[in-house]
CSV table of C-alpha atoms in Angstrom, one decimal:
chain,number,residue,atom,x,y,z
A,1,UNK,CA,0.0,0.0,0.0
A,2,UNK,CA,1.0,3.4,-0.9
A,3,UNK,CA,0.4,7.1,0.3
A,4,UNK,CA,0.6,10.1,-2.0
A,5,UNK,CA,2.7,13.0,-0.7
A,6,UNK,CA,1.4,16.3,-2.0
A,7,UNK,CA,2.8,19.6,-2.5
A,8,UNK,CA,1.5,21.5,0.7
A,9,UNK,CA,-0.4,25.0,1.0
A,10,UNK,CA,2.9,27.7,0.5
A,11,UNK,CA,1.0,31.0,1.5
A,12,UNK,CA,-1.2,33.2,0.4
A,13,UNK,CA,-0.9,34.2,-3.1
A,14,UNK,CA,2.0,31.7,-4.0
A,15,UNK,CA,0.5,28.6,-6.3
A,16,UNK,CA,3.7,26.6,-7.3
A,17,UNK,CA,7.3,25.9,-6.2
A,18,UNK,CA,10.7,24.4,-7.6
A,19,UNK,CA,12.1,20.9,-6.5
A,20,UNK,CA,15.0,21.8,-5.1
A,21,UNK,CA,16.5,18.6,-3.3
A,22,UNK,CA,15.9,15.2,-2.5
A,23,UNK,CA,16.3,14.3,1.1
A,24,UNK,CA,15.2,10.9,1.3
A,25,UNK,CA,15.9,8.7,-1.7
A,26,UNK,CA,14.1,5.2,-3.0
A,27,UNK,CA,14.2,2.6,0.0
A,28,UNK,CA,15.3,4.7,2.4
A,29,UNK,CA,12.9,4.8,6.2
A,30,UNK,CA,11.0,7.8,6.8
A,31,UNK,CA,9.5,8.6,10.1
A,32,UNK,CA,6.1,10.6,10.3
A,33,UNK,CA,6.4,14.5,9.7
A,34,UNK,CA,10.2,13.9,8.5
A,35,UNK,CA,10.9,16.2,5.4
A,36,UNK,CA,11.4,14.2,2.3
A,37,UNK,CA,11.9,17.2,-0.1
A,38,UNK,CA,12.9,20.6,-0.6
A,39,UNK,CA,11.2,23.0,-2.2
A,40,UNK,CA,11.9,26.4,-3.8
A,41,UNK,CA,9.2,29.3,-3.8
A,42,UNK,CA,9.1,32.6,-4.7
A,43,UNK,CA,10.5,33.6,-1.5
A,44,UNK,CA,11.9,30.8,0.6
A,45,UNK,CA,12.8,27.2,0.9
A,46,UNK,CA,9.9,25.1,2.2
A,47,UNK,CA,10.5,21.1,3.9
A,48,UNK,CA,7.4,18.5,2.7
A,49,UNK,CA,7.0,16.5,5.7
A,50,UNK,CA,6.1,12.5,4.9
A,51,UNK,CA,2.3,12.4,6.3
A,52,UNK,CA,3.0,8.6,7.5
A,53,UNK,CA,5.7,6.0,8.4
A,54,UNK,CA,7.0,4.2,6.2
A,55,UNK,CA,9.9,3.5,2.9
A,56,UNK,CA,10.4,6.1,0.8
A,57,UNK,CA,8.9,5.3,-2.5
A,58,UNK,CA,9.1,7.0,-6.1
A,59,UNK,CA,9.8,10.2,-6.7
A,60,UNK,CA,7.5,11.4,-9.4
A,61,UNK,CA,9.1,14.9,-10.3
A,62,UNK,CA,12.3,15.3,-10.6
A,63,UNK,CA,15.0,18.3,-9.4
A,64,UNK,CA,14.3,21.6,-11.1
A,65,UNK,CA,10.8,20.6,-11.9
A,66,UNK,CA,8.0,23.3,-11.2
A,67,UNK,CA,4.9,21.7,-9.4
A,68,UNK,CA,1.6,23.4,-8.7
A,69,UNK,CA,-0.1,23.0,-4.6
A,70,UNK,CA,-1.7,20.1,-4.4
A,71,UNK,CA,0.7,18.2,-7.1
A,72,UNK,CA,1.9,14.3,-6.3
A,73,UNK,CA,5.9,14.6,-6.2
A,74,UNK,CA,6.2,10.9,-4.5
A,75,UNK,CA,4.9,8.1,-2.3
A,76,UNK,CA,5.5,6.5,0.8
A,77,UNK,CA,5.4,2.9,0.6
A,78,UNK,CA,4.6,0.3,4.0
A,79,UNK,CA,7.2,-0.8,5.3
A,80,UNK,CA,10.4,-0.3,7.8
A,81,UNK,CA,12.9,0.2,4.8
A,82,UNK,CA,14.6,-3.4,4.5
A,83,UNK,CA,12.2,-3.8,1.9
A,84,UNK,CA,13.5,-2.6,-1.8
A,85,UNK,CA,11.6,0.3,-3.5
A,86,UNK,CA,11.2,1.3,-6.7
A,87,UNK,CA,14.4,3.5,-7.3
A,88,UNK,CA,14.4,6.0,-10.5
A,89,UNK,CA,18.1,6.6,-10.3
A,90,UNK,CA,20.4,2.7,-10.0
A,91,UNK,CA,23.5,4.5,-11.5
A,92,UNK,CA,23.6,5.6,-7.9
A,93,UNK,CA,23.5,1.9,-6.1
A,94,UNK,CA,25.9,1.3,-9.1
A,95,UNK,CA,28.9,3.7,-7.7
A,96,UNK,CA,29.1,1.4,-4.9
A,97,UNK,CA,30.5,-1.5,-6.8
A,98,UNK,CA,34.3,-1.6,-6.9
A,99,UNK,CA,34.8,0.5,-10.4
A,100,UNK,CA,37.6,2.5,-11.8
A,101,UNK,CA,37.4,6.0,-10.1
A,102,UNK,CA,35.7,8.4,-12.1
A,103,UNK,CA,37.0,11.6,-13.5
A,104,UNK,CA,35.1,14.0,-11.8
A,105,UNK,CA,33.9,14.7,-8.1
A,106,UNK,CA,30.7,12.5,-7.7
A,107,UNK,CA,27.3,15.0,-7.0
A,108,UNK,CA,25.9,12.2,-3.8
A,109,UNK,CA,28.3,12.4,-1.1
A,110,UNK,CA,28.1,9.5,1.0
A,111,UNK,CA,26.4,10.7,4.6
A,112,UNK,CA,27.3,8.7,7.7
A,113,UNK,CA,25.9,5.8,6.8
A,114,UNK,CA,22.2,7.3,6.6
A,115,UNK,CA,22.1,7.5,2.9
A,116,UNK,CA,23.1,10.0,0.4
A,117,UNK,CA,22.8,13.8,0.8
A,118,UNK,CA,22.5,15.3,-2.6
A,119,UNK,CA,24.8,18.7,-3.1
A,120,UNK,CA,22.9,21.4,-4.1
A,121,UNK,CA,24.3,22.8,-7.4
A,122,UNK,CA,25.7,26.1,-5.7
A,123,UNK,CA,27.7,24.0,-3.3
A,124,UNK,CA,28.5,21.5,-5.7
A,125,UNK,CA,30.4,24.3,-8.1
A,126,UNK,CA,32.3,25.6,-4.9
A,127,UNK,CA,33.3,22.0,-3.9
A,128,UNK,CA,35.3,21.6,-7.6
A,129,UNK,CA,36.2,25.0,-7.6
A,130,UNK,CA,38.4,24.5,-4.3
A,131,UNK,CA,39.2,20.8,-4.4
A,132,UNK,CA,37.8,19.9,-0.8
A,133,UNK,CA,36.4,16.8,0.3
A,134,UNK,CA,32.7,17.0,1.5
A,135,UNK,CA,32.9,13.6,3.4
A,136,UNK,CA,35.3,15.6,5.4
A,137,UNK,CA,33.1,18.9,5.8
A,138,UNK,CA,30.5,19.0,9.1
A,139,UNK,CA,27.4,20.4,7.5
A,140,UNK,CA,25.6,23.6,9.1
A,141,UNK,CA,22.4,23.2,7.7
A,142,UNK,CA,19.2,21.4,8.1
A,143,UNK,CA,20.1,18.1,8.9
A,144,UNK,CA,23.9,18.7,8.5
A,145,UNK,CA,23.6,19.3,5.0
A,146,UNK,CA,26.2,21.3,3.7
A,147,UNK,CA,26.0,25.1,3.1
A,148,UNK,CA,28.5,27.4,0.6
A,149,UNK,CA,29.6,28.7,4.0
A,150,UNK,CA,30.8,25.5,5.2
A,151,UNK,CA,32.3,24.7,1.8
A,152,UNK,CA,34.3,27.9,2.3
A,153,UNK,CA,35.4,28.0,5.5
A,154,UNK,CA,36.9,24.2,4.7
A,155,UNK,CA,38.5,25.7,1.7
A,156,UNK,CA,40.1,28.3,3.5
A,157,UNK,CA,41.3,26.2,6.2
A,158,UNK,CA,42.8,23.5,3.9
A,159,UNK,CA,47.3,23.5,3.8
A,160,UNK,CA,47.6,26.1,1.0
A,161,UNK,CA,49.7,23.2,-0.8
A,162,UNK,CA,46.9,20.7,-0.6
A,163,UNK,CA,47.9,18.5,-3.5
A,164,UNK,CA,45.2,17.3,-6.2
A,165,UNK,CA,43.6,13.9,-5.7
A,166,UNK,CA,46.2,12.1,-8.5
A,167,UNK,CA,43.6,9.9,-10.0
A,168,UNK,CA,42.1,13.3,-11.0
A,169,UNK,CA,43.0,13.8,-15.1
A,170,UNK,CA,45.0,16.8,-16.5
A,171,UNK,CA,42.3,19.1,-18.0
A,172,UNK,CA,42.4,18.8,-21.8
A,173,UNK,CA,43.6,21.9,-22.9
A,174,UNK,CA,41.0,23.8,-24.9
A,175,UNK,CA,41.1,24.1,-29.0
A,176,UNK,CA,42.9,27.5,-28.7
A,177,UNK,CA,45.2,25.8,-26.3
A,178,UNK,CA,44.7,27.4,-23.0
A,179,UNK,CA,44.4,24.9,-20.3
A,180,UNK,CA,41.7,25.1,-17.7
A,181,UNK,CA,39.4,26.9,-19.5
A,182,UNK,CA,35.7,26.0,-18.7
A,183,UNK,CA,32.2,26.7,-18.3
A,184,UNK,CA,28.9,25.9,-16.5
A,185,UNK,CA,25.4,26.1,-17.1
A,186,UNK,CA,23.6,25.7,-14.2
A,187,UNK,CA,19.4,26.8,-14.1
A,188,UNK,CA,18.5,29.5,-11.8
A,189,UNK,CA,16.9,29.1,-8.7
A,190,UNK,CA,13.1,30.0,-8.7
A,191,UNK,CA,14.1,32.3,-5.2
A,192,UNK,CA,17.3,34.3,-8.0
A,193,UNK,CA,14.1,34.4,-10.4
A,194,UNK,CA,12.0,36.3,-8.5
A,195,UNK,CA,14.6,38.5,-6.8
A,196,UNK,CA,15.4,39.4,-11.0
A,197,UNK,CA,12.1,40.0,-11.8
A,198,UNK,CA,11.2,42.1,-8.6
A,199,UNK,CA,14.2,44.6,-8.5
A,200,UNK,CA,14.0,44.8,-12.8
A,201,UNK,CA,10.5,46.0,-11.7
A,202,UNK,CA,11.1,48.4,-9.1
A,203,UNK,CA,13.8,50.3,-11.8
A,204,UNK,CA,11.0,50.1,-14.2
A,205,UNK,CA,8.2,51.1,-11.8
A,206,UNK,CA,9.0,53.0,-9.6
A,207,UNK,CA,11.0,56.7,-10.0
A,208,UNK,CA,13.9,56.1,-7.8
A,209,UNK,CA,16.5,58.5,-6.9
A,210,UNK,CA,19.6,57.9,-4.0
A,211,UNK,CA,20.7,60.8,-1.1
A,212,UNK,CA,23.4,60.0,0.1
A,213,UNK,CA,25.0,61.5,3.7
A,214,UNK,CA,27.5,60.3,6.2
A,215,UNK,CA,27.7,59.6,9.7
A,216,UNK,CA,30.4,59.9,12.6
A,217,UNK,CA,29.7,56.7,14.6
A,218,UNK,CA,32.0,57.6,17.3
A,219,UNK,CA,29.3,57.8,20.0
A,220,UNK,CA,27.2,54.7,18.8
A,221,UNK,CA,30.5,52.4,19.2
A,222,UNK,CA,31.4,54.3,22.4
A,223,UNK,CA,28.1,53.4,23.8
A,224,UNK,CA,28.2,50.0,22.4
A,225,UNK,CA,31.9,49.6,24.3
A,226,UNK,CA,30.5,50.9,27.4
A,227,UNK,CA,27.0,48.3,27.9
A,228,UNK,CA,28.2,45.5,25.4
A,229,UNK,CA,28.8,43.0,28.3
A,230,UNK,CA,26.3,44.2,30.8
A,231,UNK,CA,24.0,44.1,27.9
A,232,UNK,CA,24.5,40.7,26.5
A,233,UNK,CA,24.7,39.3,30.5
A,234,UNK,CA,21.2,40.5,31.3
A,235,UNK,CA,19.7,40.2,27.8
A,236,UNK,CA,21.5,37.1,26.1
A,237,UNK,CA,21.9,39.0,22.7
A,238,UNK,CA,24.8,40.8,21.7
A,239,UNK,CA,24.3,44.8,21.4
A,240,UNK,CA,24.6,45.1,17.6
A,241,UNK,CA,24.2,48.4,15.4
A,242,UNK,CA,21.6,47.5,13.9
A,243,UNK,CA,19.1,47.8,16.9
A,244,UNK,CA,20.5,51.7,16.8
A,245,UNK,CA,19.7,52.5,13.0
A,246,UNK,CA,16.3,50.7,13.5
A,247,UNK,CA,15.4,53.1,15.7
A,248,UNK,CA,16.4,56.0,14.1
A,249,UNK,CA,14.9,54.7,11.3
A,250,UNK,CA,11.4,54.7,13.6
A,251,UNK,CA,12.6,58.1,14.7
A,252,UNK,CA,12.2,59.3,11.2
A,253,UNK,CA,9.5,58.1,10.3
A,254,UNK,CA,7.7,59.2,12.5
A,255,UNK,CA,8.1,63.0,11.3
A,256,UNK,CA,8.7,62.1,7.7
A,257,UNK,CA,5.8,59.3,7.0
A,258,UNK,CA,6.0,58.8,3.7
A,259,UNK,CA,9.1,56.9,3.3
A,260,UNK,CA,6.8,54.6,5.4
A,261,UNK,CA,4.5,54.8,3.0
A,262,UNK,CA,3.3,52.7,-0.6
A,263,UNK,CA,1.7,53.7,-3.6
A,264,UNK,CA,-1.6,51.7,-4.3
A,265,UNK,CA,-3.1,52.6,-7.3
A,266,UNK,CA,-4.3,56.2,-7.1
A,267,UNK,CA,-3.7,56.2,-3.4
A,268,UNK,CA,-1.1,56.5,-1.0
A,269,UNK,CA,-1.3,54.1,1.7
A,270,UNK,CA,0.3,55.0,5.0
A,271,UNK,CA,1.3,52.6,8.1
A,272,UNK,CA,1.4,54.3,11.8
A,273,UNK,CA,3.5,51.0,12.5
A,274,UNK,CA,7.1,49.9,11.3
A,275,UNK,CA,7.8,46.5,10.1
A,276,UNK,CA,11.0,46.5,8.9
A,277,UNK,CA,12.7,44.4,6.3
A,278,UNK,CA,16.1,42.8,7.2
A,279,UNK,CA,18.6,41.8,4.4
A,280,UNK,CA,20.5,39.0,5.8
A,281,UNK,CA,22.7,36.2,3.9
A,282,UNK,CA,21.3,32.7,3.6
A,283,UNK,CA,22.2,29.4,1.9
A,284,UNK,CA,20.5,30.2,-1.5
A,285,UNK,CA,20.9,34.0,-1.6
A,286,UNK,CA,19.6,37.1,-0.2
A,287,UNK,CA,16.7,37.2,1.5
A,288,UNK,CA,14.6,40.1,3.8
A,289,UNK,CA,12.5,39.0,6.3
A,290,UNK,CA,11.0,41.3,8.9
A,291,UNK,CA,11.0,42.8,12.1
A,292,UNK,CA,7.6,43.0,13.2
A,293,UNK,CA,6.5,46.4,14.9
A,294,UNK,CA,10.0,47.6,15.7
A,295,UNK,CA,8.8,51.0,16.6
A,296,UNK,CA,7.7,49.7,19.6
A,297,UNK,CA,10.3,47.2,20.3
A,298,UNK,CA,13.3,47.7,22.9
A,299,UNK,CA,16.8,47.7,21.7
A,300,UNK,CA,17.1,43.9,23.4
A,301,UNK,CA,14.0,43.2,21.1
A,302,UNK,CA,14.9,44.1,18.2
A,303,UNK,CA,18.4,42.6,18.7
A,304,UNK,CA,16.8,39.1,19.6
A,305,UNK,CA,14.5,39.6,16.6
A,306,UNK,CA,17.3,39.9,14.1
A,307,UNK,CA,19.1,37.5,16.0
A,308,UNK,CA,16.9,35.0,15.6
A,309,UNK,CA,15.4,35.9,11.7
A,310,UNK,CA,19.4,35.5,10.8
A,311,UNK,CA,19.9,31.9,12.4
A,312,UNK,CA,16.4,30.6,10.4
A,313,UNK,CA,18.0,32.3,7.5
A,314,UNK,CA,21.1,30.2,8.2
A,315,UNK,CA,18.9,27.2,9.0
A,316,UNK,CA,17.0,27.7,5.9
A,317,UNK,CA,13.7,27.1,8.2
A,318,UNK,CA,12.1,30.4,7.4
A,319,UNK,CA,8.6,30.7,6.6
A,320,UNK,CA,6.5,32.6,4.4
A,321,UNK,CA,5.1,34.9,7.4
A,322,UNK,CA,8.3,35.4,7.9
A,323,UNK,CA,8.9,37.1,4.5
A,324,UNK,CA,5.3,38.6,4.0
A,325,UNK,CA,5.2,42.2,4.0
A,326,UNK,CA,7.6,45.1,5.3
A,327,UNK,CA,7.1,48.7,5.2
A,328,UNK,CA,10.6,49.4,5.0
A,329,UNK,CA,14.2,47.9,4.8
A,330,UNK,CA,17.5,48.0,5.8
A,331,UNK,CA,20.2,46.9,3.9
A,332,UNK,CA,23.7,46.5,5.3
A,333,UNK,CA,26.3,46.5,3.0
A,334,UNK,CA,28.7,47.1,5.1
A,335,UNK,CA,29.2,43.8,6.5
A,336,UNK,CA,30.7,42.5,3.1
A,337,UNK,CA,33.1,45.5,2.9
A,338,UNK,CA,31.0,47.9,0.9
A,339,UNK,CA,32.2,51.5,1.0
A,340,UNK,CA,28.9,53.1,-1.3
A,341,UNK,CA,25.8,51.9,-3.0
A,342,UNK,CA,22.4,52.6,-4.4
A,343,UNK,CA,20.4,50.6,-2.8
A,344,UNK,CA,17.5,49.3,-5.1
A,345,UNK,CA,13.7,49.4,-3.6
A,346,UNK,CA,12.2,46.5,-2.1
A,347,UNK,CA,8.2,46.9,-3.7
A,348,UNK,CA,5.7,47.8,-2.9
A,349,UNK,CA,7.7,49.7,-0.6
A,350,UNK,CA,8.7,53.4,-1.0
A,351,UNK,CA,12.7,53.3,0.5
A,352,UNK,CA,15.1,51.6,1.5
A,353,UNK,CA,18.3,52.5,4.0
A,354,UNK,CA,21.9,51.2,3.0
A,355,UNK,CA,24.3,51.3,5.2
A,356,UNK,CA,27.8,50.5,4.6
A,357,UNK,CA,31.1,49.9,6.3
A,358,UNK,CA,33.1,52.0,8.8
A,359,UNK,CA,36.2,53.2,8.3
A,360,UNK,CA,38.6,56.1,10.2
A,361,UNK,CA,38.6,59.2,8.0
A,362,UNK,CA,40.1,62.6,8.4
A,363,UNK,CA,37.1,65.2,9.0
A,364,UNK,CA,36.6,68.5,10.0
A,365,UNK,CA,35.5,68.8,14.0
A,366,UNK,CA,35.8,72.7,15.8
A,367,UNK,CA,38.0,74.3,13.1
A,368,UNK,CA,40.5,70.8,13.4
A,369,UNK,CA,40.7,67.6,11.5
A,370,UNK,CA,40.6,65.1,13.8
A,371,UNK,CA,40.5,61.0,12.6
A,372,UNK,CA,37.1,59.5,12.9
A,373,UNK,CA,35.1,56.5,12.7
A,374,UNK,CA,32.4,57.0,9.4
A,375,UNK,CA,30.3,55.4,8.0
A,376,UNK,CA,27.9,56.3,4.5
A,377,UNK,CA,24.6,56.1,4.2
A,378,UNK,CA,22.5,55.5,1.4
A,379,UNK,CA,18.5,56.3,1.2
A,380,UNK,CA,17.2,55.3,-2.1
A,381,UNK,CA,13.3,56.3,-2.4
A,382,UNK,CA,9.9,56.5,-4.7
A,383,UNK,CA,10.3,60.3,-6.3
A,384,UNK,CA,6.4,59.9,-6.8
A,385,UNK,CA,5.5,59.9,-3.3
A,386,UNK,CA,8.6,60.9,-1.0
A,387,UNK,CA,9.9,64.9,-2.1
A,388,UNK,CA,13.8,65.7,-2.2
A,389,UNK,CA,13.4,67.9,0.9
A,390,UNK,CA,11.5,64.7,2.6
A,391,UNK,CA,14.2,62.4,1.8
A,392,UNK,CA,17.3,64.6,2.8
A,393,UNK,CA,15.7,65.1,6.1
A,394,UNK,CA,14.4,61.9,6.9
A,395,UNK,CA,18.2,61.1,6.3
A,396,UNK,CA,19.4,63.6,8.4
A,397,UNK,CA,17.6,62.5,11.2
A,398,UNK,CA,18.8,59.5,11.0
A,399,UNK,CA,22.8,60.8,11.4
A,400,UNK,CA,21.3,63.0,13.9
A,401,UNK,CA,20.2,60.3,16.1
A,402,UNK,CA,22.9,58.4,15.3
A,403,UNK,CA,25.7,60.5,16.3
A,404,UNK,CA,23.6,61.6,19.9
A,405,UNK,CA,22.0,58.2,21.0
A,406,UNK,CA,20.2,60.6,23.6
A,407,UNK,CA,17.6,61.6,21.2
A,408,UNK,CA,16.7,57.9,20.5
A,409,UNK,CA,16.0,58.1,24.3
A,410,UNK,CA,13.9,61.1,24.3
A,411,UNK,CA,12.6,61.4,20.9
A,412,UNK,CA,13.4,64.0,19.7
């Protein structure tokens, strides 16, 4: 006897998905409610639990495929998993025979002795690209699977003479006769998709124009110096500076509400509450999701909120509430070494904040130059609802607050 497994309800408005992985393969157990696939949406990865016990049985659609909600991608056959099931792919029970070694790096990587993990093709690239041994990495993600970060930090603590497995051939040099030279076609991800077609929109869309100012964040790190281990003890988060631009960033808004704002049709739609959208790295890419009502959160809350939205991200367990909505975002560049941008808007919203890294400059302070800790910022905005003057001085604020904490304190 077997049970269908169907593609789940994803959130409002989102009808079909990507298959992005295989985590349990043809004969392998699965418990109740354990994930059995990956899949990719418009916005994040989403697990499909196995709705009974059983053996794995076969996989209808294969990786890349697009499925609608409510599709059959597999079945669960009865049984405890001694039993064989159908298997679509035996090339892969066939590696396990004693054969010549093969040219290339295999994509299964043998898992301790659970089955096969399947590399996704993003960590697969890295993998050849640095010539480590996944067997040998510990995975981060779910399930220990591996993540490009874990690739990475493997490759850049492998001997810097780490010599090439030898039964690997000599690259055949190309017709022009440079060795090395290659390429690889690999299909976009349906999250890259929709990040493409979203900012290509918001160029097209919306008339978007970038202020730019700096900050002196001497006081904010002074601050940060002085409460960072009280903080952390009484609190259990770290005292980042985000929770510091997030409320500035509520500061302003407050005075300055259409940056908080959206264009809906013929209207303009207001919100007296800030939800702010987070860009923080994750597995498969960029992704924002959002701090709930951070005008009214503490600087502890807000820290615990990111902290905790940036090890999902990690995780890859973030849900589509998660993503859904966001009346504004930050965006900080800074943390990959970025000196300037122009930020792009996330629609349907009306501006976005970039910040960027800090470095000591010379600057002008009482008549002297004096060395000190800046920082630019970036405010890209909607020209049809937000003015030049309303921008500039949103903006403003924001240094303002930043460089005298106080007024965070007393609103002003």
């Amino acid at each position: 006897m077997s049970t269908e497994v169907k593609v789940p309800t994803l959130g409002e408005s989102v009808t079909e998905a990507t298959i992005g992985e295989w985590l349990k393969q043809p004969g392998e157990p699965v418990a109740m409610d354990e994930p059995i696939a990956s899949l990719e949406t418009d916005k994040v990865a989403v697990e499909v639990p196995s709705p009974v016990a059983g053996v794995m049985g076969q996989q209808v659609v294969a990786v890349g495929e697009t499925v609608n909600v409510g599709a059959v991608i597999a079945t669960i056959e009865a049984g405890d998993g001694k039993a064989t099931a159908p298997t679509p792919a035996p090339a892969a029970k066939e590696a396990a025979a004693p054969t010549p070694a093969a040219p290339t790096a295999p994509a299964p990587v043998e898992d301790s002795g659970d089955g096969v993990t399947t590399l996704s093709p993003a960590v697969r690239r890295l993998v050849l690209e640095h010539g480590v041994d996944p067997t040998r990495i510990k995975g981060s993600g779910k399930d220990g699977r591996l993540t490009k970060e874990d690739v990475l930090a493997a490759a850049n603590a492998a001997p810097e003479a780490a010599p090439v497995p030898a039964a690997a051939p000599a690259p055949t040099p190309a017709a022009n006769g440079a060795p090395g030279r290659r390429e690889e076609r690999v299909k976009m991800t349906r999250m890259r998709q929709t990040i493409a077609k979203r900012l290509k929109s918001a160029q097209e869309t919306a008339a978007m124009l970038t202020t730019f100012n700096d900050v002196d964040m001497s006081a904010v790190i002074a601050t940060r110096d002085k409460y960072r281990e009280s903080f952390e003890k009484k609190h259990g988060v770290r005292l980042g500076f985000m929770s510091f631009f997030t409320k500035a960033v509520a500061l302003a808004a407050h005075d300055i509400p259409s940056v908080n704002g959206r264009i809906d049709g013929d209207e303009i739609v207001y919100y007296d509450y800030l939800d702010v959208s987070i860009a923080v790295s994750a597995p498969n890419g960029l992704v924002v999701p959002i701090v709930r009502n951070a005008e009214s959160l503490s600087f502890a809350g807000i820290e615990k909120a990111i902290a905790d939205l940036g090890k999902r991200a990690k995780e890859g367990t973030l849900t589509m509430d998660d993503m859904t909505g966001g009346t504004f975002t930050i965006s900080n560049g800074g943390v990959f070494g970025g000196l300037m941008s122009t930020p792009i808007i996330n629609p349907p919203q009306s501006a976005v904040l970039g910040l960027h890294r800090i470095e000591d400059r010379p600057v002008v302070r009482d008549g002297e130059i004096v060395i000190r800790p800046m920082m630019y910022l970036a405010l890209s905005y909607d020209h049809r609802l937000v003015d030049g003057r309303e921008a500039v001085t949103f903006l403003k604020t924001i240094k303002e607050a930043i460089e005298d904490p106080t007024r965070l304190l007393i609103d002003l």
